[in-house]
mmCIF file of C-alpha atoms (C1' of nucleotides) in Angstrom:
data_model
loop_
_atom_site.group_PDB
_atom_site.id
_atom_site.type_symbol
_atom_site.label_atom_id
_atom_site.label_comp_id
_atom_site.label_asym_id
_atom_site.label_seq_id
_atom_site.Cartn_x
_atom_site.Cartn_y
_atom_site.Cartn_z
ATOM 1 C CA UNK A 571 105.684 93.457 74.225
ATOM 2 C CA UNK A 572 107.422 93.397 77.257
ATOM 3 C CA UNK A 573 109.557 90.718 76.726
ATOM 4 C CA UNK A 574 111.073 92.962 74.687
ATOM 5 C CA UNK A 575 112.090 95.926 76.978
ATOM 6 C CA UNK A 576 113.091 93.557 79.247
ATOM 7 C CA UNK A 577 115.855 92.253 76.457
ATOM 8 C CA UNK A 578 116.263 95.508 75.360
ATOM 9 C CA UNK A 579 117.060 96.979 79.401
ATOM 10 C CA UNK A 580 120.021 94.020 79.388
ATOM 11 C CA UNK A 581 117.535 92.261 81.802
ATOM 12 C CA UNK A 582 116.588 88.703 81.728
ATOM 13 C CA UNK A 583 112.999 87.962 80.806
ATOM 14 C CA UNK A 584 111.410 86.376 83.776
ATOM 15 C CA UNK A 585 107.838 85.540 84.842
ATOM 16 C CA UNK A 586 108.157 87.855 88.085
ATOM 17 C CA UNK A 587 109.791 90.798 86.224
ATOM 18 C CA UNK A 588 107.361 90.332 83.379
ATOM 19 C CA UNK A 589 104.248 89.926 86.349
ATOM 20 C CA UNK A 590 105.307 93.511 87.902
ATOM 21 C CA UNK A 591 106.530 94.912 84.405
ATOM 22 C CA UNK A 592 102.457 94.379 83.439
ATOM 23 C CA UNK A 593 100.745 95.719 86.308
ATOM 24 C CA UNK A 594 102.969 98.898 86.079
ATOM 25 C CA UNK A 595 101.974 99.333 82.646
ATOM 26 C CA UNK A 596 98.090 98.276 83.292
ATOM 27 C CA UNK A 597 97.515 99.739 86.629
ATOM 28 C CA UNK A 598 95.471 103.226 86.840
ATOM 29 C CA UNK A 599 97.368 104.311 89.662
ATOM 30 C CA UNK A 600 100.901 105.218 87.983
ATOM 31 C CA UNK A 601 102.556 106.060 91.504
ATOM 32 C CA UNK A 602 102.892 102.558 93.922
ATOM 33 C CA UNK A 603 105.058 101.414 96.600
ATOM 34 C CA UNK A 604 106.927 98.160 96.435
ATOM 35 C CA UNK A 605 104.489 97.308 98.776
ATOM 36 C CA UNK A 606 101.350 98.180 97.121
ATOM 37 C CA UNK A 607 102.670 96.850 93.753
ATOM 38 C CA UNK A 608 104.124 93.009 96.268
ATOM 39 C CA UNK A 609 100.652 93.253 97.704
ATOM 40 C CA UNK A 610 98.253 93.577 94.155
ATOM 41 C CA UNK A 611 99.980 90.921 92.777
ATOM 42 C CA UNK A 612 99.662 88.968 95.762
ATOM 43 C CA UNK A 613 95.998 89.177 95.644
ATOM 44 C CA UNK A 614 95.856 88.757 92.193
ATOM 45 C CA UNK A 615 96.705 85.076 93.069
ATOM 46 C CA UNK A 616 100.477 85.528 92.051
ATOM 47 C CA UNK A 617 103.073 83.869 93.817
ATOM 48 C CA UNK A 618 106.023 85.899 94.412
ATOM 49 C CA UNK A 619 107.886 87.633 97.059
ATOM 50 C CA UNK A 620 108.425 91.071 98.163
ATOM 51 C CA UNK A 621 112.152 90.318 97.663
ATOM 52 C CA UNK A 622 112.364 90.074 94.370
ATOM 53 C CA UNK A 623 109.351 93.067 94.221
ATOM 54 C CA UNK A 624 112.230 95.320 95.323
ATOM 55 C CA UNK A 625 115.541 93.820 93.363
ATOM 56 C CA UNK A 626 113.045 94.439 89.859
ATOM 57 C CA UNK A 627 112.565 97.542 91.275
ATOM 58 C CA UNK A 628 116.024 98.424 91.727
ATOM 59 C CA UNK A 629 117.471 96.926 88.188
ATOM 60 C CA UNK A 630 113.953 98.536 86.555
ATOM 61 C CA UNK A 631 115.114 102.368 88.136
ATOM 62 C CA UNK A 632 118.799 101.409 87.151
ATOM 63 C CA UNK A 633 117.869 101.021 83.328
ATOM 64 C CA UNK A 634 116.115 103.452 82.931
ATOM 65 C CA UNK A 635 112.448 101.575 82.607
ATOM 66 C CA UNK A 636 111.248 103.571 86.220
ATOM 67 C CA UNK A 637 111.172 106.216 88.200
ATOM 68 C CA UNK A 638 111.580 106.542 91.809
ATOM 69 C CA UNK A 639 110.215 109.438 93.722
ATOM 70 C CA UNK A 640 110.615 110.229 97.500
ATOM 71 C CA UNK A 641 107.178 112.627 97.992
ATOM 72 C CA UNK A 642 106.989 114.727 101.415
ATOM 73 C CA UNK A 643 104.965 111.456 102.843
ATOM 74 C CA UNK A 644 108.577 109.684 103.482
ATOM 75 C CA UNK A 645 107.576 106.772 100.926
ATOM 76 C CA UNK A 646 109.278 105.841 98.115
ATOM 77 C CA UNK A 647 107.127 105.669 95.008
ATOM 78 C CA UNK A 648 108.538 103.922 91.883
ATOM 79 C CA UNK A 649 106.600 105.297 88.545
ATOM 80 C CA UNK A 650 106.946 104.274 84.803
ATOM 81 C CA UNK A 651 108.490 106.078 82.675
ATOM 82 C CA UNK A 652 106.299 106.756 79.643
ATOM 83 C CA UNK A 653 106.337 109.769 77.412
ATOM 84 C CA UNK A 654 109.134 112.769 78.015
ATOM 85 C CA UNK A 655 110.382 114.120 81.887
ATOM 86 C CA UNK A 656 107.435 115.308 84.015
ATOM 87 C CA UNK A 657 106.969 116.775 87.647
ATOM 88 C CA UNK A 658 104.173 115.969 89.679
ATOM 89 C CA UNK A 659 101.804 117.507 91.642
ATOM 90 C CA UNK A 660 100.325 115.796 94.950
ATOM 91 C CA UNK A 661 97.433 116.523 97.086
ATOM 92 C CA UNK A 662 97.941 116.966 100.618
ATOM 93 C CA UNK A 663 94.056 115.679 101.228
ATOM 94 C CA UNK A 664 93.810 112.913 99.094
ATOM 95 C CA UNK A 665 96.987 112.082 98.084
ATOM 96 C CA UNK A 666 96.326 112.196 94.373
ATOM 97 C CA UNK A 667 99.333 113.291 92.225
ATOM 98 C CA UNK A 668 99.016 115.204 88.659
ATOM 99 C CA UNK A 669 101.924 115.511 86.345
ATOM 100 C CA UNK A 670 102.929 118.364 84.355
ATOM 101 C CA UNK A 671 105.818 119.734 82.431
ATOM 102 C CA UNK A 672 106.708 123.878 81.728
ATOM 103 C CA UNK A 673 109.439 124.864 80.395
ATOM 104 C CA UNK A 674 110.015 127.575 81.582
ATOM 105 C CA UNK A 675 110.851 125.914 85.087
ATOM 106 C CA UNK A 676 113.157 123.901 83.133
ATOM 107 C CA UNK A 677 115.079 125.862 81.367
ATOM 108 C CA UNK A 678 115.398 128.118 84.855
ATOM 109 C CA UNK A 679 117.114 125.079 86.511
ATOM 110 C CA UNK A 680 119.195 125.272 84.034
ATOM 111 C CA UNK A 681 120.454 128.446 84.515
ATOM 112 C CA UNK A 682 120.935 128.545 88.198
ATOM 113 C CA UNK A 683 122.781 125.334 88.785
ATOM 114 C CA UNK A 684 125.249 126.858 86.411
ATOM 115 C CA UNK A 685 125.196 130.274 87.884
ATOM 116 C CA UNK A 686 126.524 128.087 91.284
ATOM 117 C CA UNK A 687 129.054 126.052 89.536
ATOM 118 C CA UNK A 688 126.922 123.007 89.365
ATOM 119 C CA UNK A 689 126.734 120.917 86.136
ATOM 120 C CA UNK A 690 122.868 119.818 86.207
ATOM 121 C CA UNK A 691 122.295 116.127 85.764
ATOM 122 C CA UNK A 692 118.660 115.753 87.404
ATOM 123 C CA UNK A 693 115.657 117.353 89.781
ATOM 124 C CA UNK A 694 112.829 116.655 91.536
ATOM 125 C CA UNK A 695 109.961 119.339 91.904
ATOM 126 C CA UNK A 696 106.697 118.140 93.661
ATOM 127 C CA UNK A 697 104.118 120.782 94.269
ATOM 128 C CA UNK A 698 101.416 120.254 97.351
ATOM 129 C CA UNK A 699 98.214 121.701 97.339
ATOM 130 C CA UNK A 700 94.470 120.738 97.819
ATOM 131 C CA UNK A 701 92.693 119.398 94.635
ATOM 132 C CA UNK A 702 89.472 120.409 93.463
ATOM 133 C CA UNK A 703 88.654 116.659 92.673
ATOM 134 C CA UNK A 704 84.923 115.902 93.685
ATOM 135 C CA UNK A 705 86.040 112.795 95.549
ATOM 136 C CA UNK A 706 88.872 115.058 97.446
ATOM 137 C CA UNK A 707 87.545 114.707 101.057
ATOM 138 C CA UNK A 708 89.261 118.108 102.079
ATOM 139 C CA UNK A 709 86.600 119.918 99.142
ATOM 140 C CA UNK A 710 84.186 120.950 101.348
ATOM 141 C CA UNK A 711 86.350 120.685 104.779
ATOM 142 C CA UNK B 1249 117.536 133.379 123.145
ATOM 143 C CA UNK B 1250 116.514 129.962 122.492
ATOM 144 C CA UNK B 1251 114.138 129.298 125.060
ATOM 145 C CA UNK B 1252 111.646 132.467 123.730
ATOM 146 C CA UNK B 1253 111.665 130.613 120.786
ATOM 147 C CA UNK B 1254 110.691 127.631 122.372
ATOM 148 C CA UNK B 1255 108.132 129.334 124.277
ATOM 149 C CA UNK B 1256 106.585 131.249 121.656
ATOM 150 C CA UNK B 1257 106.359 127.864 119.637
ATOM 151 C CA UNK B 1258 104.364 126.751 122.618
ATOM 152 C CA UNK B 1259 106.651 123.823 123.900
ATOM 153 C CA UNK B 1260 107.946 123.725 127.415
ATOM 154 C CA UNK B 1261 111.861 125.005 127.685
ATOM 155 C CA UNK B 1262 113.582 121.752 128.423
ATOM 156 C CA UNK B 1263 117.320 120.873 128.206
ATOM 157 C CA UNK B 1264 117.461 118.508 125.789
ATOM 158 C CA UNK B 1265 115.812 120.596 123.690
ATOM 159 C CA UNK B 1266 117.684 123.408 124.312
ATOM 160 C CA UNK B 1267 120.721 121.150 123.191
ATOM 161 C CA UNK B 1268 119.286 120.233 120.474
ATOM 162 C CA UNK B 1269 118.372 124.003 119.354
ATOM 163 C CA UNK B 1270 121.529 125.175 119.795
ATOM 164 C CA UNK B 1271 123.236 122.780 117.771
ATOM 165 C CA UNK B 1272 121.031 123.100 114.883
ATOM 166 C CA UNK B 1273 121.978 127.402 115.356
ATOM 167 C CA UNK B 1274 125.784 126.866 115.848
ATOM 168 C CA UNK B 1275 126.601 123.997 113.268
ATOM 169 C CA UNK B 1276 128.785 124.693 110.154
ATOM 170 C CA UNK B 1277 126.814 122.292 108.450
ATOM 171 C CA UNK B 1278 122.862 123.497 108.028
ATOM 172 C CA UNK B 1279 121.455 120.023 106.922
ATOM 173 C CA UNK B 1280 121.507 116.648 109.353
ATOM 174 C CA UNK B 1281 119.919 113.909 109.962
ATOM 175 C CA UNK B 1282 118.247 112.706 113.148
ATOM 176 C CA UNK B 1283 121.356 110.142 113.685
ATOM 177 C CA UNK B 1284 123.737 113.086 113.103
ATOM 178 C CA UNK B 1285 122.462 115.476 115.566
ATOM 179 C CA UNK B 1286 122.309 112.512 118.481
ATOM 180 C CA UNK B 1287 125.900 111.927 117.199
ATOM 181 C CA UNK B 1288 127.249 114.997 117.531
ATOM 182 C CA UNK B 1289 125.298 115.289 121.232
ATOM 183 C CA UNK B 1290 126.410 112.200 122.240
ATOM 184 C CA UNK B 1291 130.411 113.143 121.279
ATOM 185 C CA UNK B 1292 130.143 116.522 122.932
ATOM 186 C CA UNK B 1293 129.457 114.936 126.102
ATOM 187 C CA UNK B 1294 126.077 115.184 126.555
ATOM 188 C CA UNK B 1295 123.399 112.519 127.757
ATOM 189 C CA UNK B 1296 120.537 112.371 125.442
ATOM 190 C CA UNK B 1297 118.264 109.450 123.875
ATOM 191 C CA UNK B 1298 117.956 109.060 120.502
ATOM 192 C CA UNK B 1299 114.098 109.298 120.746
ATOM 193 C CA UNK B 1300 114.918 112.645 121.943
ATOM 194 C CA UNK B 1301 115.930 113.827 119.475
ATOM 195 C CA UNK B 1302 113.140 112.399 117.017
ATOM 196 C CA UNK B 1303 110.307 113.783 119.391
ATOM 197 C CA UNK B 1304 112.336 117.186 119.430
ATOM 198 C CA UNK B 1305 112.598 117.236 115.922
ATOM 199 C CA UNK B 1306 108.790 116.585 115.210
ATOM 200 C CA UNK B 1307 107.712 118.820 117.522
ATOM 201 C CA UNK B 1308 110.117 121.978 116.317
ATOM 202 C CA UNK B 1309 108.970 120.732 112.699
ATOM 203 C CA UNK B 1310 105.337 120.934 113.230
ATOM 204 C CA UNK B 1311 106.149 124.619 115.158
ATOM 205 C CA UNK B 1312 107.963 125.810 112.123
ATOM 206 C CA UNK B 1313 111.441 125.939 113.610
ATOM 207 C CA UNK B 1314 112.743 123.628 111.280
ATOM 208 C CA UNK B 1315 112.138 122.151 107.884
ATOM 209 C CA UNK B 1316 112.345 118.516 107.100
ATOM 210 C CA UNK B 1317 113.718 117.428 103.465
ATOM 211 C CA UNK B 1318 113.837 114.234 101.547
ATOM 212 C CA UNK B 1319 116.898 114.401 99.068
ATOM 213 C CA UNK B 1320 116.837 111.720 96.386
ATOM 214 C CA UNK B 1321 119.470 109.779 98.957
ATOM 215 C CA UNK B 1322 116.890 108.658 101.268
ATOM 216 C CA UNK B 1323 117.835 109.981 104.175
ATOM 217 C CA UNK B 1324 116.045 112.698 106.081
ATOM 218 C CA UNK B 1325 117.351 115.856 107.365
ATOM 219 C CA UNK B 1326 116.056 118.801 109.047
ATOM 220 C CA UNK B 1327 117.477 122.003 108.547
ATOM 221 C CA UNK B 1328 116.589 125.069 110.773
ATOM 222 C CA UNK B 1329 114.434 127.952 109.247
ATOM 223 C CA UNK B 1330 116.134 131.093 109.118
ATOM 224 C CA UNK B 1331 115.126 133.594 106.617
ATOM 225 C CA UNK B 1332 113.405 133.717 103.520
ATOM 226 C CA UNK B 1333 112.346 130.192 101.938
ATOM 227 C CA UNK B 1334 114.542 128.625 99.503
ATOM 228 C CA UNK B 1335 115.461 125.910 97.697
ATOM 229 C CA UNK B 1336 118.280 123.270 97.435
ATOM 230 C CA UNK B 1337 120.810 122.076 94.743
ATOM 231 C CA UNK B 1338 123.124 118.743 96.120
ATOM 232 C CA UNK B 1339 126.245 117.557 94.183
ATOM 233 C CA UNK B 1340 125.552 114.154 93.808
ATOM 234 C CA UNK B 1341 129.532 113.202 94.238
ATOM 235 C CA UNK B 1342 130.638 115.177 97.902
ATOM 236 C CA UNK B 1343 126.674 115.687 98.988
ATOM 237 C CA UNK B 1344 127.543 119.801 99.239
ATOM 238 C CA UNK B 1345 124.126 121.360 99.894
ATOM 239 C CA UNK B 1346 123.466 125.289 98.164
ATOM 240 C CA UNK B 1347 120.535 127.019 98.825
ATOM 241 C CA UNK B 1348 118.665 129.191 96.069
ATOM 242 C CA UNK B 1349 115.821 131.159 95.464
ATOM 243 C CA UNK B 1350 114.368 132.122 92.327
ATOM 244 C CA UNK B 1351 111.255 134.703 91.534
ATOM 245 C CA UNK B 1352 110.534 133.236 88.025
ATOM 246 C CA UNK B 1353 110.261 129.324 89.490
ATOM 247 C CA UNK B 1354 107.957 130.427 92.112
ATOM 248 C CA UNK B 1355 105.744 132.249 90.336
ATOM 249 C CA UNK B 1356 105.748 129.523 87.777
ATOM 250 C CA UNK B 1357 104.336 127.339 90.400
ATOM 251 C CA UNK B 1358 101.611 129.030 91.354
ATOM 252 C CA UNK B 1359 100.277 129.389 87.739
ATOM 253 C CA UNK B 1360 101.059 125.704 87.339
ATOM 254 C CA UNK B 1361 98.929 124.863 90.407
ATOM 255 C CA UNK B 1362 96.008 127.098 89.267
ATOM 256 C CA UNK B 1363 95.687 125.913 86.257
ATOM 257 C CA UNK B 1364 95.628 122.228 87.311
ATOM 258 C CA UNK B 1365 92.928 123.326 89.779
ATOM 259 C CA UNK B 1366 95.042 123.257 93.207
ATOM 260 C CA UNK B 1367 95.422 125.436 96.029
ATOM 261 C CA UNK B 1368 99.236 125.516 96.303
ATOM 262 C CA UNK B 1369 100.522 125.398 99.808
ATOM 263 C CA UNK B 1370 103.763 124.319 99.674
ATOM 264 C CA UNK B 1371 106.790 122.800 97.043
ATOM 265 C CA UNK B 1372 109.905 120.971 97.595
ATOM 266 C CA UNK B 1373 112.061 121.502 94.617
ATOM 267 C CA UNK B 1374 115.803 120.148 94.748
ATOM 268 C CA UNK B 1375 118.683 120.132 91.770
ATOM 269 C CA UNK B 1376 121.006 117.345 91.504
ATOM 270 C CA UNK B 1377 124.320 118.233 89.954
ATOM 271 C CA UNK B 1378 128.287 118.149 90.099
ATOM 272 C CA UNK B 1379 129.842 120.923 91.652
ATOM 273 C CA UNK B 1380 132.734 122.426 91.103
ATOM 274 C CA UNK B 1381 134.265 122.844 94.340
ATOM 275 C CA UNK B 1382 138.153 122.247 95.094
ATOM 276 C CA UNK B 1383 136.996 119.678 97.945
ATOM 277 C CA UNK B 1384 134.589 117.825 95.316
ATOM 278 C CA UNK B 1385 136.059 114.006 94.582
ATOM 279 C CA UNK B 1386 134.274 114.410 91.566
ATOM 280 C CA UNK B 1387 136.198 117.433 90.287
ATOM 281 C CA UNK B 1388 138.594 115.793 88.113
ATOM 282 C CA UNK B 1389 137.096 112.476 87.653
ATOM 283 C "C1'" DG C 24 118.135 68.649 76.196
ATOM 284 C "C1'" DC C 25 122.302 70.306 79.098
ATOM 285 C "C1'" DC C 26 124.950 73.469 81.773
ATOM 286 C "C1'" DT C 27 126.199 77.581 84.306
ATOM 287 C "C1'" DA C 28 125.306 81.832 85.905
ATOM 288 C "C1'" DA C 29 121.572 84.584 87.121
ATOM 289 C "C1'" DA C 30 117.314 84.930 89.450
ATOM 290 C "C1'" DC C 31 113.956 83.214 92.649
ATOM 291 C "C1'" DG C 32 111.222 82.894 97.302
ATOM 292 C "C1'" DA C 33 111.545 82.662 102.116
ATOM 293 C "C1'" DT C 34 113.347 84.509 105.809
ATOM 294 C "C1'" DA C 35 116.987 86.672 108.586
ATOM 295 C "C1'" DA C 36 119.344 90.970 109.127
ATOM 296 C "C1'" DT C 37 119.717 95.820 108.981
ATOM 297 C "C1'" DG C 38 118.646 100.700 109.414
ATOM 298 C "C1'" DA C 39 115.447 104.282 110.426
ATOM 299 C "C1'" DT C 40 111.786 105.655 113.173
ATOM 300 C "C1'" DT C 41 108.173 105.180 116.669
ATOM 301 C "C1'" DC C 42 106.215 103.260 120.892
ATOM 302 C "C1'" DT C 43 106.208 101.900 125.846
ATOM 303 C "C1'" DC C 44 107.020 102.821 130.430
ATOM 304 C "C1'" DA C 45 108.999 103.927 134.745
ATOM 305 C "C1'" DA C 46 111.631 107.854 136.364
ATOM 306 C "C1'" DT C 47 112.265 112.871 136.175
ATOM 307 C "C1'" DA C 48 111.740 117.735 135.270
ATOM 308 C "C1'" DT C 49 108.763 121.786 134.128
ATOM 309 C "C1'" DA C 50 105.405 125.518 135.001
ATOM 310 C "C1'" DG C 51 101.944 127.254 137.462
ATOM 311 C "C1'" DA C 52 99.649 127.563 141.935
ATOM 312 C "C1'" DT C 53 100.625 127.994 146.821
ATOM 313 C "C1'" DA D 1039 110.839 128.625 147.845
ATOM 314 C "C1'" DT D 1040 107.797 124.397 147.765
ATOM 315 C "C1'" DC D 1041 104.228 121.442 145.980
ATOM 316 C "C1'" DT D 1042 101.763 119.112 142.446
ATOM 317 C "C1'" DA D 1043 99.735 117.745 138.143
ATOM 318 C "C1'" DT D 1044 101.261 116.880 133.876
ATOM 319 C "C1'" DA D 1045 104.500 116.751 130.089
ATOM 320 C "C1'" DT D 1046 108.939 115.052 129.003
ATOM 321 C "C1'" DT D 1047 112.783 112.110 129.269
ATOM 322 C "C1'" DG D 1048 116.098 107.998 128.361
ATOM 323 C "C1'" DA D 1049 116.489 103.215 127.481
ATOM 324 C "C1'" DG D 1050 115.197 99.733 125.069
ATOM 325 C "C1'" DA D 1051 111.476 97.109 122.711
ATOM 326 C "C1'" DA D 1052 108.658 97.233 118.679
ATOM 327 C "C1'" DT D 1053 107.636 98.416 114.017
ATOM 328 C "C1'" DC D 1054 108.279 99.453 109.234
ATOM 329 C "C1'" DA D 1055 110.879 99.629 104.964
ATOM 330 C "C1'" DT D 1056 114.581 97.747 102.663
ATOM 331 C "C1'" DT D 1057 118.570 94.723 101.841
ATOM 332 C "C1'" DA D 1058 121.388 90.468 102.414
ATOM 333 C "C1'" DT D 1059 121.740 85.447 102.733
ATOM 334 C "C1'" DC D 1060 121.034 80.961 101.079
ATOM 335 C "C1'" DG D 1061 119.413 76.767 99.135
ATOM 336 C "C1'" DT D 1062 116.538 75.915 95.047
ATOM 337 C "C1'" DT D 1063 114.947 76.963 90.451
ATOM 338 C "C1'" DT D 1064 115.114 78.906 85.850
ATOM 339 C "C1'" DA D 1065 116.650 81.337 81.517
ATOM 340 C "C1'" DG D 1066 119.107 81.054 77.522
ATOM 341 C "C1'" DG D 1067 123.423 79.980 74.942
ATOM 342 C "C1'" DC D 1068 125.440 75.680 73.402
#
DNA sequence: GCCTAAACGATAATGATTCTCAATATAGAT
DNA sequence: ATCTATATTGAGAATCATTATCGTTTAGGC
């Protein structure tokens, strides 16, 4: 439940953090802007503010329960984190983003932040490309 | 010279972006933000607006000169393109900025993209470490 | 059930970027 | 070299995303 991650992230267990916790988990779209994710719960008949949207937000990324991604489009995108470490893929037509893991990338990283002295502690690697998807508007373009 | 390469980008050879140019040629540091380059205009004498600097920087972007980046900080910068492509590793205690290129990651890519069904057409890939420079805070923390 | 600190919602404030507009400078034609 | 049409400029207003403030409300240990 997620009263219980809550707990478990050292968080209080609030009605607004357990309102945003929710539509993270139940919402198809996994990638959403504290905007997107103020403005669906807003519509949903919720009433909270875009305040407290972004503090959850921040204290969600800061245990661990999120991601946050800046993509080439300037936005910030906050993501759940479910399953092991991913990268992501985005389409520069119709902005739809893929995830995918190799391990071979990863264990290169590796390698070359030590060959400059670096001690690695994190990435981010976001491919762009044009999707094949039959609702991509850029198929046939 | 500066102004061919303005001209053969196909914008009109203007001072301020000749300023602008030059500084991004003769600085030290390789990656700024917007701010930073009106800055460093502004405290070398010269008059310039900061909207300037954001047109000039759009317009050298969408001509290729430059490259813009979004590091997990936020921020943007812009870095001129010289050379081959490459990508970045950032010590996430002094900011430092090393540039890398790899064979093995790239071609990794492309397969990756293939075989999720996109046309890959571009990547932003960036490390996030501790390095061990003598200047680095972090160094003996 | 009560109490205190944490969290809330609304809104003001901030920081980054873009837009507006009157004044100016460029590039090509004369 | 000068003229002219058009693109560009600087200053500041406007916008957008995010953070801070503040009076009110709520969670959770007692």
């Amino acid at each position: 439940m997620d009263s219980e991650e809550l707990r478990n992230a050292g968080l209080k267990v609030t009605t607004p953090r357990l309102k945003i916790l929710t539509l993270l988990e139940n919402s198809a779209e996994r990638h959403m802007t504290a905007e997107t994710i103020y403005r669906l719960l807003v519509e949903g008949g919720e009433v909270i503010g875009l305040a407290t949207v972004y503090r959850a937000l921040a204290q969600f990324e800061a245990a661990g329960l999120i991601t946050r991604h800046h993509f080439d489009s300037g936005q910030t995108v906050y993501e759940l984190e479910r399953g092991p470490h991913h990268d992501h893929i985005v389409c520069i037509r119709c902005g739809r983003v893929e995830e995918f893991y190799d391990k071979v990338i990863e264990e290169r990283q590796r390698e070359i932040a030590a060959s400059l002295g670096f001690t690695l502690s994190d990435h981010a690697l976001t491919l762009y490309g044009q999707c094949n998807s039959a609702d991509c508007p850029g198929r046939n373009g």
